[in-house]
Coordinates of C-alpha atoms (C1' of nucleotides) in Angstrom, one line a residue:
Chain A
X25 CA 75.3 35.0 74.5
X26 CA 72.0 34.5 76.9
X27 CA 73.9 35.0 79.6
X28 CA 75.1 38.3 78.9
X29 CA 71.4 39.5 78.0
X30 CA 70.8 38.1 82.1
X31 CA 73.2 40.0 83.3
X32 CA 72.6 43.0 81.5
X33 CA 69.0 42.9 82.3
X34 CA 69.8 42.4 86.2
X35 CA 72.3 45.3 86.1
X36 CA 69.8 47.6 84.1
X37 CA 66.9 47.1 87.1
X38 CA 69.5 47.7 89.6
X39 CA 71.0 50.8 88.4
X40 CA 67.1 52.1 87.8
X41 CA 66.6 52.1 91.6
X42 CA 69.3 54.3 91.9
X43 CA 68.7 57.4 91.0
X44 CA 71.5 57.2 88.6
X45 CA 71.3 61.2 87.6
X46 CA 72.0 62.5 91.4
X47 CA 75.7 61.4 91.0
X48 CA 76.2 62.1 87.4
X49 CA 79.2 64.4 86.7
X50 CA 77.4 66.4 83.9
X51 CA 74.3 66.5 85.3
X52 CA 74.2 70.3 85.7
X53 CA 75.7 71.0 81.9
X54 CA 74.1 70.4 78.6
X55 CA 71.2 69.1 77.5
X56 CA 70.1 66.5 80.5
X57 CA 69.4 69.1 83.4
X58 CA 67.1 70.9 81.2
X59 CA 65.5 67.9 80.0
X60 CA 64.9 66.0 83.6
X61 CA 63.1 68.6 85.7
X62 CA 65.8 70.6 87.0
X63 CA 63.5 73.3 86.6
X64 CA 60.7 71.2 88.2
X65 CA 59.5 74.2 90.5
X66 CA 58.4 76.7 87.9
X67 CA 57.1 73.5 85.9
X68 CA 53.9 73.9 84.0
X69 CA 52.4 71.0 81.6
X70 CA 55.3 71.9 79.3
X71 CA 58.3 71.4 81.6
X72 CA 57.3 68.0 83.3
X73 CA 60.7 66.0 83.5
X74 CA 60.7 63.9 80.4
X75 CA 60.3 60.0 81.3
X76 CA 64.0 58.5 81.6
X77 CA 64.6 54.8 80.7
X78 CA 68.3 53.4 81.5
X79 CA 69.7 50.7 80.1
X80 CA 73.1 49.6 80.4
X81 CA 75.3 47.7 77.3
X82 CA 78.0 45.3 77.4
X83 CA 81.5 46.1 75.9
X84 CA 81.3 45.4 71.9
X85 CA 77.2 45.7 72.0
X86 CA 75.9 47.6 69.3
X87 CA 74.1 50.7 71.2
X88 CA 72.2 51.9 68.1
X89 CA 72.3 50.4 64.9
X90 CA 73.0 51.8 61.8
X91 CA 70.0 53.0 59.6
X92 CA 67.2 51.5 61.9
X93 CA 64.5 53.6 62.9
X94 CA 64.4 53.9 66.9
X95 CA 62.1 56.1 68.8
X96 CA 64.8 56.7 71.5
X97 CA 67.4 59.4 71.8
X98 CA 70.5 58.2 73.8
X99 CA 72.5 60.1 76.2
X100 CA 75.6 58.4 77.6
X101 CA 75.7 58.3 81.2
X102 CA 78.9 56.5 82.0
X103 CA 81.4 54.5 79.9
X104 CA 82.7 55.2 76.5
X105 CA 81.0 54.0 73.1
X106 CA 82.3 54.9 69.6
X107 CA 80.5 55.3 66.1
X108 CA 81.9 53.2 63.4
X109 CA 81.4 51.9 59.9
X110 CA 82.6 48.8 58.5
X111 CA 83.9 48.6 54.9
X112 CA 82.9 45.9 52.3
X113 CA 86.8 44.5 52.8
X114 CA 86.1 43.9 56.4
X115 CA 88.1 47.0 57.5
X116 CA 86.5 49.3 60.0
X117 CA 86.7 53.1 60.5
X118 CA 85.7 55.0 63.7
X119 CA 84.3 58.2 63.1
X120 CA 84.3 59.7 66.6
X121 CA 84.4 58.6 70.3
X122 CA 81.4 59.1 72.7
X123 CA 81.8 59.9 76.5
X124 CA 80.0 60.9 79.5
X125 CA 77.1 63.6 78.3
X126 CA 77.6 62.9 74.4
X127 CA 74.5 62.0 72.3
X128 CA 74.4 59.4 70.5
X129 CA 73.3 60.9 67.5
X130 CA 72.2 64.4 67.4
X131 CA 69.8 64.8 64.5
X132 CA 68.1 61.5 65.0
X133 CA 65.6 63.4 66.9
X134 CA 64.6 64.3 63.7
X135 CA 65.8 61.8 61.1
X136 CA 64.5 58.9 63.4
X137 CA 67.6 56.6 62.4
X138 CA 71.3 57.4 62.4
X139 CA 73.9 56.9 59.2
X140 CA 76.3 54.8 61.4
X141 CA 76.4 52.1 63.8
X142 CA 77.3 52.8 67.7
X143 CA 79.3 50.5 69.7
X144 CA 79.9 50.5 73.5
X145 CA 83.7 50.3 74.0
X146 CA 83.5 50.0 78.0
X147 CA 80.7 49.0 80.0
X148 CA 78.3 51.8 79.1
X149 CA 75.2 53.1 81.0
X150 CA 72.9 55.5 79.0
X151 CA 69.9 57.3 79.0
X152 CA 66.7 56.7 76.8
X153 CA 64.5 59.5 76.3
X154 CA 61.5 59.4 73.9
X155 CA 62.1 60.5 70.6
X156 CA 58.8 62.6 69.7
X157 CA 58.8 64.1 73.3
X158 CA 62.3 65.4 72.8
X159 CA 61.5 66.7 69.7
X160 CA 58.6 68.5 71.0
X161 CA 60.3 69.5 73.8
X162 CA 63.0 70.9 71.5
X163 CA 60.8 72.8 69.5
X164 CA 58.7 74.4 72.4
X165 CA 61.9 75.5 74.5
X166 CA 64.1 78.0 72.8
X167 CA 66.9 77.5 75.8
X168 CA 66.7 73.5 75.0
X169 CA 66.7 73.9 71.2
X170 CA 69.9 76.3 71.8
X171 CA 71.6 74.0 73.8
X172 CA 70.8 71.2 71.1
X173 CA 72.0 73.4 68.4
X174 CA 75.2 74.1 70.3
X175 CA 75.9 70.5 70.6
X176 CA 75.4 69.7 66.5
X177 CA 77.9 72.5 66.3
X178 CA 80.5 71.3 68.0
X179 CA 79.9 67.8 66.8
X180 CA 80.0 68.9 63.3
X181 CA 83.3 71.4 64.2
X182 CA 84.8 68.0 65.8
X183 CA 83.9 65.6 62.6
X184 CA 85.6 68.4 60.4
X185 CA 88.8 68.7 62.7
X186 CA 89.1 65.0 62.2
X187 CA 89.2 65.2 58.7
X188 CA 91.9 67.7 58.9
X189 CA 93.7 65.6 61.1
X190 CA 93.0 62.2 58.9
X191 CA 94.2 64.1 55.7
X192 CA 97.0 66.0 56.3
X193 CA 99.0 64.9 59.6
X194 CA 101.7 62.3 60.0
X195 CA 100.9 59.0 62.1
X196 CA 102.5 60.4 65.4
X197 CA 100.6 64.0 64.8
X198 CA 97.5 62.0 64.5
X199 CA 97.9 60.2 67.5
X200 CA 99.0 62.9 69.7
X201 CA 96.0 64.8 68.3
X202 CA 93.7 62.2 69.5
X203 CA 95.0 61.7 72.7
X204 CA 94.7 65.5 73.1
X205 CA 91.6 66.1 71.8
X206 CA 90.0 63.2 74.2
X207 CA 91.9 64.4 77.2
X208 CA 90.4 68.0 76.7
X209 CA 87.2 66.5 76.3
X210 CA 87.7 64.6 79.7
X211 CA 89.2 67.7 81.2
X212 CA 86.0 69.7 80.2
X213 CA 83.6 67.1 82.0
X214 CA 86.2 67.3 85.3
X215 CA 87.2 63.8 84.9
X216 CA 90.8 64.3 85.1
X217 CA 91.9 64.1 88.8
X218 CA 96.1 63.4 88.7
X219 CA 98.0 62.3 86.4
X220 CA 96.1 58.8 85.9
X221 CA 93.4 59.1 83.1
X222 CA 91.3 55.7 82.8
X223 CA 91.7 55.4 79.0
X224 CA 90.0 51.8 77.5
X225 CA 90.9 52.8 74.2
X226 CA 92.8 49.5 72.5
X227 CA 95.4 50.3 69.6
X228 CA 93.1 48.8 67.3
X229 CA 90.6 51.7 68.3
X230 CA 93.4 54.2 68.0
X231 CA 94.4 52.8 64.6
X232 CA 90.8 52.4 63.0
X233 CA 89.8 56.1 64.1
X234 CA 93.1 57.5 62.7
X235 CA 93.3 55.5 59.4
X236 CA 96.4 53.5 60.6
X237 CA 97.4 49.6 61.8
X238 CA 97.7 48.4 65.1
X239 CA 101.3 47.0 64.2
X240 CA 102.2 50.9 63.7
X241 CA 100.2 52.6 66.1
X242 CA 102.4 49.8 68.6
X243 CA 105.7 51.3 67.3
X244 CA 104.5 55.3 67.9
X245 CA 103.1 54.8 71.0
X246 CA 106.5 53.2 72.3
X247 CA 107.9 56.0 70.7
X248 CA 106.4 58.8 72.3
X249 CA 106.3 57.0 75.6
X250 CA 110.3 56.6 75.1
X251 CA 110.3 60.3 74.0
X252 CA 108.4 60.8 77.6
X253 CA 105.6 62.4 75.9
X254 CA 102.5 60.2 77.4
X255 CA 102.1 56.6 78.1
X256 CA 99.1 54.0 77.9
X257 CA 99.5 51.0 80.4
X258 CA 96.7 48.9 81.6
X259 CA 94.0 51.5 80.2
X260 CA 95.8 54.1 82.1
X261 CA 97.1 57.1 80.0
X262 CA 100.0 59.3 81.8
X263 CA 100.9 62.3 80.1
X264 CA 104.1 62.8 81.2
X265 CA 104.5 66.3 79.0
X266 CA 101.5 68.3 78.2
X267 CA 103.3 70.9 76.3
X268 CA 104.9 69.0 74.3
X269 CA 101.7 67.0 73.4
X270 CA 100.5 69.9 72.3
X271 CA 103.2 71.1 70.2
X272 CA 103.2 67.9 68.4
X273 CA 99.4 67.6 67.9
X274 CA 99.0 71.7 67.2
X275 CA 100.2 71.4 63.7
X276 CA 96.8 71.9 62.7
Chain B
X9 CA 94.0 93.8 42.2
X10 CA 91.7 97.2 41.7
X11 CA 90.8 96.1 38.2
X12 CA 89.5 92.6 39.8
X13 CA 87.3 94.8 42.2
X14 CA 85.7 97.0 39.6
X15 CA 84.9 93.8 37.2
X16 CA 83.5 92.4 40.1
X17 CA 81.1 95.3 40.9
X18 CA 80.3 95.5 37.4
X19 CA 79.0 92.0 36.8
X20 CA 77.4 92.2 40.2
X21 CA 75.1 94.7 39.0
X22 CA 74.3 93.3 35.9
X23 CA 73.3 90.0 37.5
X24 CA 71.0 92.0 39.7
X25 CA 69.0 93.4 37.2
X26 CA 68.4 90.2 35.7
X27 CA 66.4 88.6 38.4
X28 CA 69.0 85.8 38.3
X29 CA 66.5 82.9 40.2
X30 CA 64.5 82.7 37.3
X31 CA 67.2 80.7 35.5
X32 CA 68.3 79.1 38.5
X33 CA 68.5 75.3 38.1
X34 CA 67.5 74.4 41.9
X35 CA 65.0 77.4 42.4
X36 CA 62.2 74.7 42.7
X37 CA 64.5 72.4 45.2
X38 CA 65.9 73.5 48.7
X39 CA 65.9 76.3 50.7
X40 CA 65.6 78.9 48.3
X41 CA 62.1 78.5 46.9
X42 CA 61.0 78.9 50.4
X43 CA 63.0 81.9 51.0
X44 CA 62.5 84.0 48.3
X45 CA 58.6 83.7 48.0
X46 CA 57.4 81.0 45.8
X47 CA 54.6 81.3 48.2
X48 CA 53.9 84.9 47.9
X49 CA 50.2 84.1 46.7
X50 CA 49.2 83.3 50.0
X51 CA 51.5 85.6 51.5
X52 CA 51.2 87.3 55.2
X53 CA 53.6 89.4 56.8
X54 CA 55.2 86.3 58.0
X55 CA 55.9 84.9 54.5
X56 CA 56.8 87.9 52.6
X57 CA 60.3 87.2 50.5
X58 CA 63.4 87.7 52.4
X59 CA 65.6 90.4 50.8
X60 CA 68.3 89.1 48.6
X61 CA 71.5 90.5 48.0
X62 CA 73.6 89.1 45.3
X63 CA 77.4 89.2 44.7
X64 CA 80.2 87.4 42.7
X65 CA 83.6 86.0 44.1
X66 CA 86.3 85.5 41.5
X67 CA 88.4 82.5 41.5
X68 CA 90.7 82.4 44.7
X69 CA 88.6 84.9 46.3
X70 CA 87.7 84.3 50.0
X71 CA 83.8 84.2 50.5
X72 CA 83.7 83.4 54.3
X73 CA 86.5 83.9 56.2
X74 CA 87.0 81.7 59.1
X75 CA 86.1 82.8 62.7
X76 CA 85.1 86.0 61.6
X77 CA 81.5 87.1 62.5
X78 CA 79.2 88.1 59.7
X79 CA 75.2 89.0 59.5
X80 CA 74.5 87.3 56.1
X81 CA 74.1 83.7 55.4
X82 CA 74.9 82.6 51.5
X83 CA 73.8 80.1 49.2
X84 CA 76.0 79.4 45.7
X85 CA 73.9 80.3 42.9
X86 CA 76.5 79.3 40.3
X87 CA 80.2 78.0 40.3
X88 CA 81.8 76.0 42.4
X89 CA 83.5 76.7 46.1
X90 CA 85.3 74.9 49.1
X91 CA 85.6 75.1 52.6
X92 CA 89.4 74.6 53.8
X93 CA 91.7 74.9 56.3
X94 CA 95.3 76.1 56.2
X95 CA 97.8 74.2 58.7
X96 CA 100.4 75.7 60.3
X97 CA 103.4 74.1 57.9
X98 CA 101.4 75.9 55.2
X99 CA 99.6 72.6 54.1
X100 CA 95.8 72.9 52.9
X101 CA 93.0 70.6 53.6
X102 CA 90.0 70.7 51.9
X103 CA 87.1 69.9 53.9
X104 CA 84.4 69.9 51.1
X105 CA 83.4 71.3 47.8
X106 CA 79.9 73.7 47.5
X107 CA 77.9 73.6 44.6
X108 CA 74.8 75.2 42.9
X109 CA 72.4 75.4 45.9
X110 CA 74.6 74.5 48.9
X111 CA 74.7 76.5 51.8
X112 CA 78.2 77.8 52.9
X113 CA 78.0 77.5 56.5
X114 CA 74.6 76.1 57.3
X115 CA 74.9 76.6 61.1
X116 CA 76.6 80.0 61.0
X117 CA 72.8 81.5 60.9
X118 CA 72.9 80.2 64.6
X119 CA 76.7 80.5 65.7
X120 CA 77.2 83.9 63.4
X121 CA 80.4 82.8 62.1
X122 CA 81.9 79.8 60.9
X123 CA 85.0 77.6 61.9
X124 CA 86.8 77.2 58.4
X125 CA 87.2 79.4 55.3
X126 CA 85.3 79.3 52.1
X127 CA 87.2 80.2 48.9
X128 CA 85.6 80.4 45.3
X129 CA 87.0 77.7 43.0
X130 CA 85.8 79.5 39.7
X131 CA 83.6 82.5 39.2
X132 CA 80.9 82.3 42.1
X133 CA 77.5 83.9 42.0
X134 CA 76.1 83.8 45.4
X135 CA 73.0 84.8 47.1
X136 CA 73.2 86.8 50.6
X137 CA 70.4 86.4 53.1
X138 CA 70.1 88.7 56.3
X139 CA 71.3 86.2 59.5
X140 CA 68.7 87.3 61.5
X141 CA 65.7 87.7 59.2
X142 CA 66.5 83.9 58.1
X143 CA 66.7 82.6 61.5
X144 CA 63.3 84.5 62.8
X145 CA 61.7 82.7 59.3
X146 CA 63.4 79.4 60.5
X147 CA 62.0 79.0 63.9
X148 CA 58.6 80.6 62.4
X149 CA 57.8 78.2 59.6
X150 CA 58.0 74.5 60.4
X151 CA 58.5 73.7 57.0
X152 CA 61.4 75.7 56.5
X153 CA 63.4 74.6 59.3
X154 CA 62.8 71.2 58.4
X155 CA 63.9 71.7 55.0
X156 CA 67.3 73.8 57.2
X157 CA 67.2 70.4 59.0
X158 CA 67.8 67.8 56.4
X159 CA 70.5 70.0 54.7
X160 CA 72.3 69.9 58.0
X161 CA 71.8 66.4 58.1
X162 CA 72.9 65.3 54.3
X163 CA 76.1 68.0 54.9
X164 CA 76.7 65.9 58.5
X165 CA 76.6 62.8 56.7
X166 CA 78.8 63.7 53.7
X167 CA 81.6 64.9 56.1
X168 CA 81.5 61.6 58.2
X169 CA 81.4 59.4 55.1
X170 CA 84.3 61.9 53.9
X171 CA 86.0 60.7 56.9
X172 CA 85.7 57.1 56.3
X173 CA 87.0 57.6 52.7
X174 CA 90.1 59.4 54.2
X175 CA 91.0 57.0 56.6
X176 CA 90.5 53.7 55.1
X177 CA 90.5 54.2 51.4
X178 CA 93.8 53.8 48.9
X179 CA 94.8 56.5 46.8
X180 CA 92.9 55.3 43.6
X181 CA 89.3 54.6 45.6
X182 CA 89.6 58.3 47.5
X183 CA 90.0 59.9 43.9
X184 CA 86.9 57.5 42.6
X185 CA 84.9 58.2 45.4
X186 CA 85.6 62.2 45.3
X187 CA 84.7 62.4 41.7
X188 CA 81.6 59.8 41.9
X189 CA 80.5 61.8 44.7
X190 CA 80.7 64.9 43.0
X191 CA 79.0 63.4 39.8
X192 CA 76.0 62.2 41.9
X193 CA 75.8 65.6 43.6
X194 CA 75.8 67.3 40.1
X195 CA 73.1 64.7 38.5
X196 CA 70.7 65.5 41.5
X197 CA 70.8 68.7 40.4
X198 CA 70.2 67.8 36.8
X199 CA 73.4 69.3 36.1
X200 CA 74.6 66.5 33.9
X201 CA 73.9 66.0 29.8
X202 CA 75.6 64.2 27.9
X203 CA 78.9 62.8 28.6
X204 CA 81.0 65.9 29.2
X205 CA 80.7 67.0 32.5
X206 CA 82.1 70.6 33.5
X207 CA 84.7 70.0 36.1
X208 CA 86.8 72.8 37.4
X209 CA 89.2 70.9 39.8
X210 CA 92.6 71.0 39.8
X211 CA 94.8 68.3 40.7
X212 CA 95.8 70.1 43.6
X213 CA 92.2 70.4 44.9
X214 CA 91.7 66.6 44.7
X215 CA 95.1 66.2 46.5
X216 CA 94.2 68.5 49.1
X217 CA 90.6 67.1 49.5
X218 CA 92.0 63.4 49.8
X219 CA 95.2 63.7 51.8
X220 CA 97.2 63.1 48.6
X221 CA 100.3 65.1 46.9
X222 CA 99.6 66.6 43.3
X223 CA 102.2 64.3 42.1
X224 CA 100.8 61.1 43.1
X225 CA 96.6 62.5 41.7
X226 CA 98.3 63.0 38.6
X227 CA 99.7 59.6 38.3
X228 CA 96.5 57.8 39.6
X229 CA 94.5 60.3 37.0
X230 CA 96.2 59.0 34.2
X231 CA 96.3 55.0 35.3
X232 CA 92.5 55.6 35.6
X233 CA 92.4 57.4 32.6
X234 CA 94.2 54.5 30.9
X235 CA 91.9 52.0 32.6
X236 CA 89.0 53.7 30.5
X237 CA 87.5 54.7 33.6
X238 CA 87.7 58.6 33.6
X239 CA 89.3 61.2 32.1
X240 CA 89.5 65.1 33.3
X241 CA 91.1 67.5 30.3
X242 CA 90.5 70.9 30.1
X243 CA 87.9 71.3 33.0
X244 CA 85.8 68.7 31.7
X245 CA 85.4 65.5 33.4
X246 CA 84.2 62.6 30.8
X247 CA 83.2 59.1 32.7
X248 CA 83.7 56.1 30.7
X249 CA 82.9 53.5 32.6
X250 CA 80.4 54.6 35.2
X251 CA 79.9 50.9 36.8
X252 CA 83.6 50.2 37.1
X253 CA 83.8 53.9 38.8
X254 CA 81.3 52.7 41.5
X255 CA 82.6 49.6 41.9
X256 CA 86.3 51.2 42.7
X257 CA 84.8 53.8 44.9
X258 CA 82.2 51.0 46.9
X259 CA 84.9 49.7 48.9
X260 CA 82.9 51.6 51.1
Chain C
dC9 C1' 96.1 23.1 79.8
dG10 C1' 94.7 25.4 75.8
dC11 C1' 92.2 29.4 73.6
dT12 C1' 91.7 34.0 72.7
dC13 C1' 92.9 39.1 72.8
dG14 C1' 96.2 42.0 72.9
dT15 C1' 100.9 43.6 72.2
dT16 C1' 105.3 43.6 70.7
dT17 C1' 109.2 42.7 67.8
dG18 C1' 111.6 41.9 63.2
dA19 C1' 112.0 41.4 58.7
dC20 C1' 110.4 43.0 54.1
dT21 C1' 107.5 45.3 50.9
dG22 C1' 104.8 48.9 49.0
dG23 C1' 101.9 53.1 48.4
dT24 C1' 103.0 57.7 48.1
dG25 C1' 105.9 61.5 49.3
dT26 C1' 110.2 64.3 47.8
dC27 C1' 112.5 66.5 44.8
dA28 C1' 113.8 67.9 40.6
dA29 C1' 113.4 69.0 35.8
dG30 C1' 110.7 69.9 31.6
dC31 C1' 106.6 71.0 28.9
dG32 C1' 102.9 73.8 27.5
dC33 C1' 100.2 77.4 28.2
dA34 C1' 98.3 82.1 29.4
dG35 C1' 99.3 86.4 30.8
dT36 C1' 102.2 90.7 30.6
dG37 C1' 105.4 93.9 29.6
dG38 C1' 108.6 95.9 27.1
Chain D
dC5 C1' 106.7 90.9 18.1
dC6 C1' 109.4 88.7 21.3
dA7 C1' 111.3 87.5 26.6
dC8 C1' 109.8 86.6 30.4
dT9 C1' 107.1 84.6 33.9
dG10 C1' 103.8 81.6 37.0
dC11 C1' 101.1 78.2 36.8
dG12 C1' 99.1 73.4 36.0
dC13 C1' 100.7 69.2 34.4
dT14 C1' 103.7 65.2 33.5
dT15 C1' 107.9 62.4 34.4
dG16 C1' 111.9 59.7 36.5
dA17 C1' 114.7 58.6 40.5
dC18 C1' 114.3 58.0 44.7
dA19 C1' 113.2 58.0 49.8
dC20 C1' 110.7 56.7 53.7
dC21 C1' 106.8 56.1 55.9
dA22 C1' 103.2 53.0 57.1
dG23 C1' 101.5 48.5 56.1
dT24 C1' 101.9 43.0 55.6
dC25 C1' 103.2 38.9 57.2
dA26 C1' 105.1 36.1 61.0
dA27 C1' 106.0 34.7 65.3
dA28 C1' 106.2 35.3 70.0
dC29 C1' 104.9 36.7 74.7
dG30 C1' 101.8 37.3 78.9
dA31 C1' 97.1 37.9 80.9
dG32 C1' 92.8 36.3 81.5
dC33 C1' 89.5 32.6 81.4
dG34 C1' 87.1 28.3 80.8

DNA sequence: CGCTCGTTTGACTGGTGTCAAGCGCAGTGG
DNA sequence: CCACTGCGCTTGACACCAGTCAAACGAGCG
């Protein structure tokens, strides 16, 4: 346990030296570019780049606890995470997955805490901004506010759609829908090159996100693989027939 | 069909004459009080009450279509409505229910349209504000922005929780959860007097909201009634044992 | 080597869905 | 006044999707 903490600190400081954003996949899209001084050229006191503070989380590490006040605002720079809720009977429900460029809790800028916890799925590198600074910047600069708003809308729509999937799809449709949704998000970030897609979800994550059991997820995945739709192996997703995948998922 | 339209117009104009907000249950809470000039006393050009435009929808009438641009922003004054999505195979999923004081699509102020349609469940009286006016007011007055934000947060949390319920609860827990959630929202508006609660949902609405079939909802409702938890009859909900209801729903 | 973790498979169970029929009620039209 | 219709609720018989339980396997790791 202590060993993990030490390693995290070491890697954290390493990353900080390397000016991580320069190689970021989404540095020109979204909030970050607006916050960290892409427009430094015409900078005034109001548009100084915000202070960044990088950190790394190990797999299974809690990045943000439920209902705990925090002065930070997190953006995922690298890796996967997920928001989840643990029920009283021990069951888990995964509310959503977060990938590069995603914000850990959009509204926490204003509420100061988030309703549900966020956990790292892989090694996650993320950027902490100061909550108060961000809020001030958001309210000062309309284009940043718009960007934040657009993200909130996308987020809400995503959660709504997940509700439809949970409520009215069959197991194989649910799984196809989840895979497709994640594929399209990765694609939008330019994170798909060739047919092998890095895909760190375990069957238990798929199960907990779509309201199924791991045993049944296993059966359905095998069936879909045998049908030649897609296959997940060793953390790699290969979609053999995107059209069929879309057809299965697009009952919605 | 024409008859319906005529009746709607008649009632609409009637209501307009009656200065409807004076009797509103939630006039002192939420957005409305800030928008329609409770603070007219110290009013400047910026704080003039916004133009209101009342309308009535019949049961089953679509209040707001999916993905259709609108210059309006709706607040429910009276009655029940719901957001829903119709799948390709004809199935319906109900995303959320709207009651007095609820806003039809919180983000439509900025996006100009909403992803999903909203339909009247009962006779619904609602207030249309002008989208551009509201947006301007929101950005000018921090306390209105805060209020709007608080609603957005509540809304998002509600959708998230619905996801947990859909994903990880059993049928009887789902139904108990829905009933309890609605009860608590009505209660927060002071709309519960005595043990008979007006409750216009049909079994099909419960089914479509919680991902079940009407047949199974019927069975579960009867079982819960026989257990003495609650009963729905003729549009009236009677909760006989609130503690047990909470216990069933609070697996979450 | 033994441990844990994730996957896989089989046998069996059970919670929900499906199908079908009947009931009561309100509206509608002859 | 009476059929006729549509809608929502109820019930029973049955089917099936997905859950449960259990065991085995391989990979990684101390």
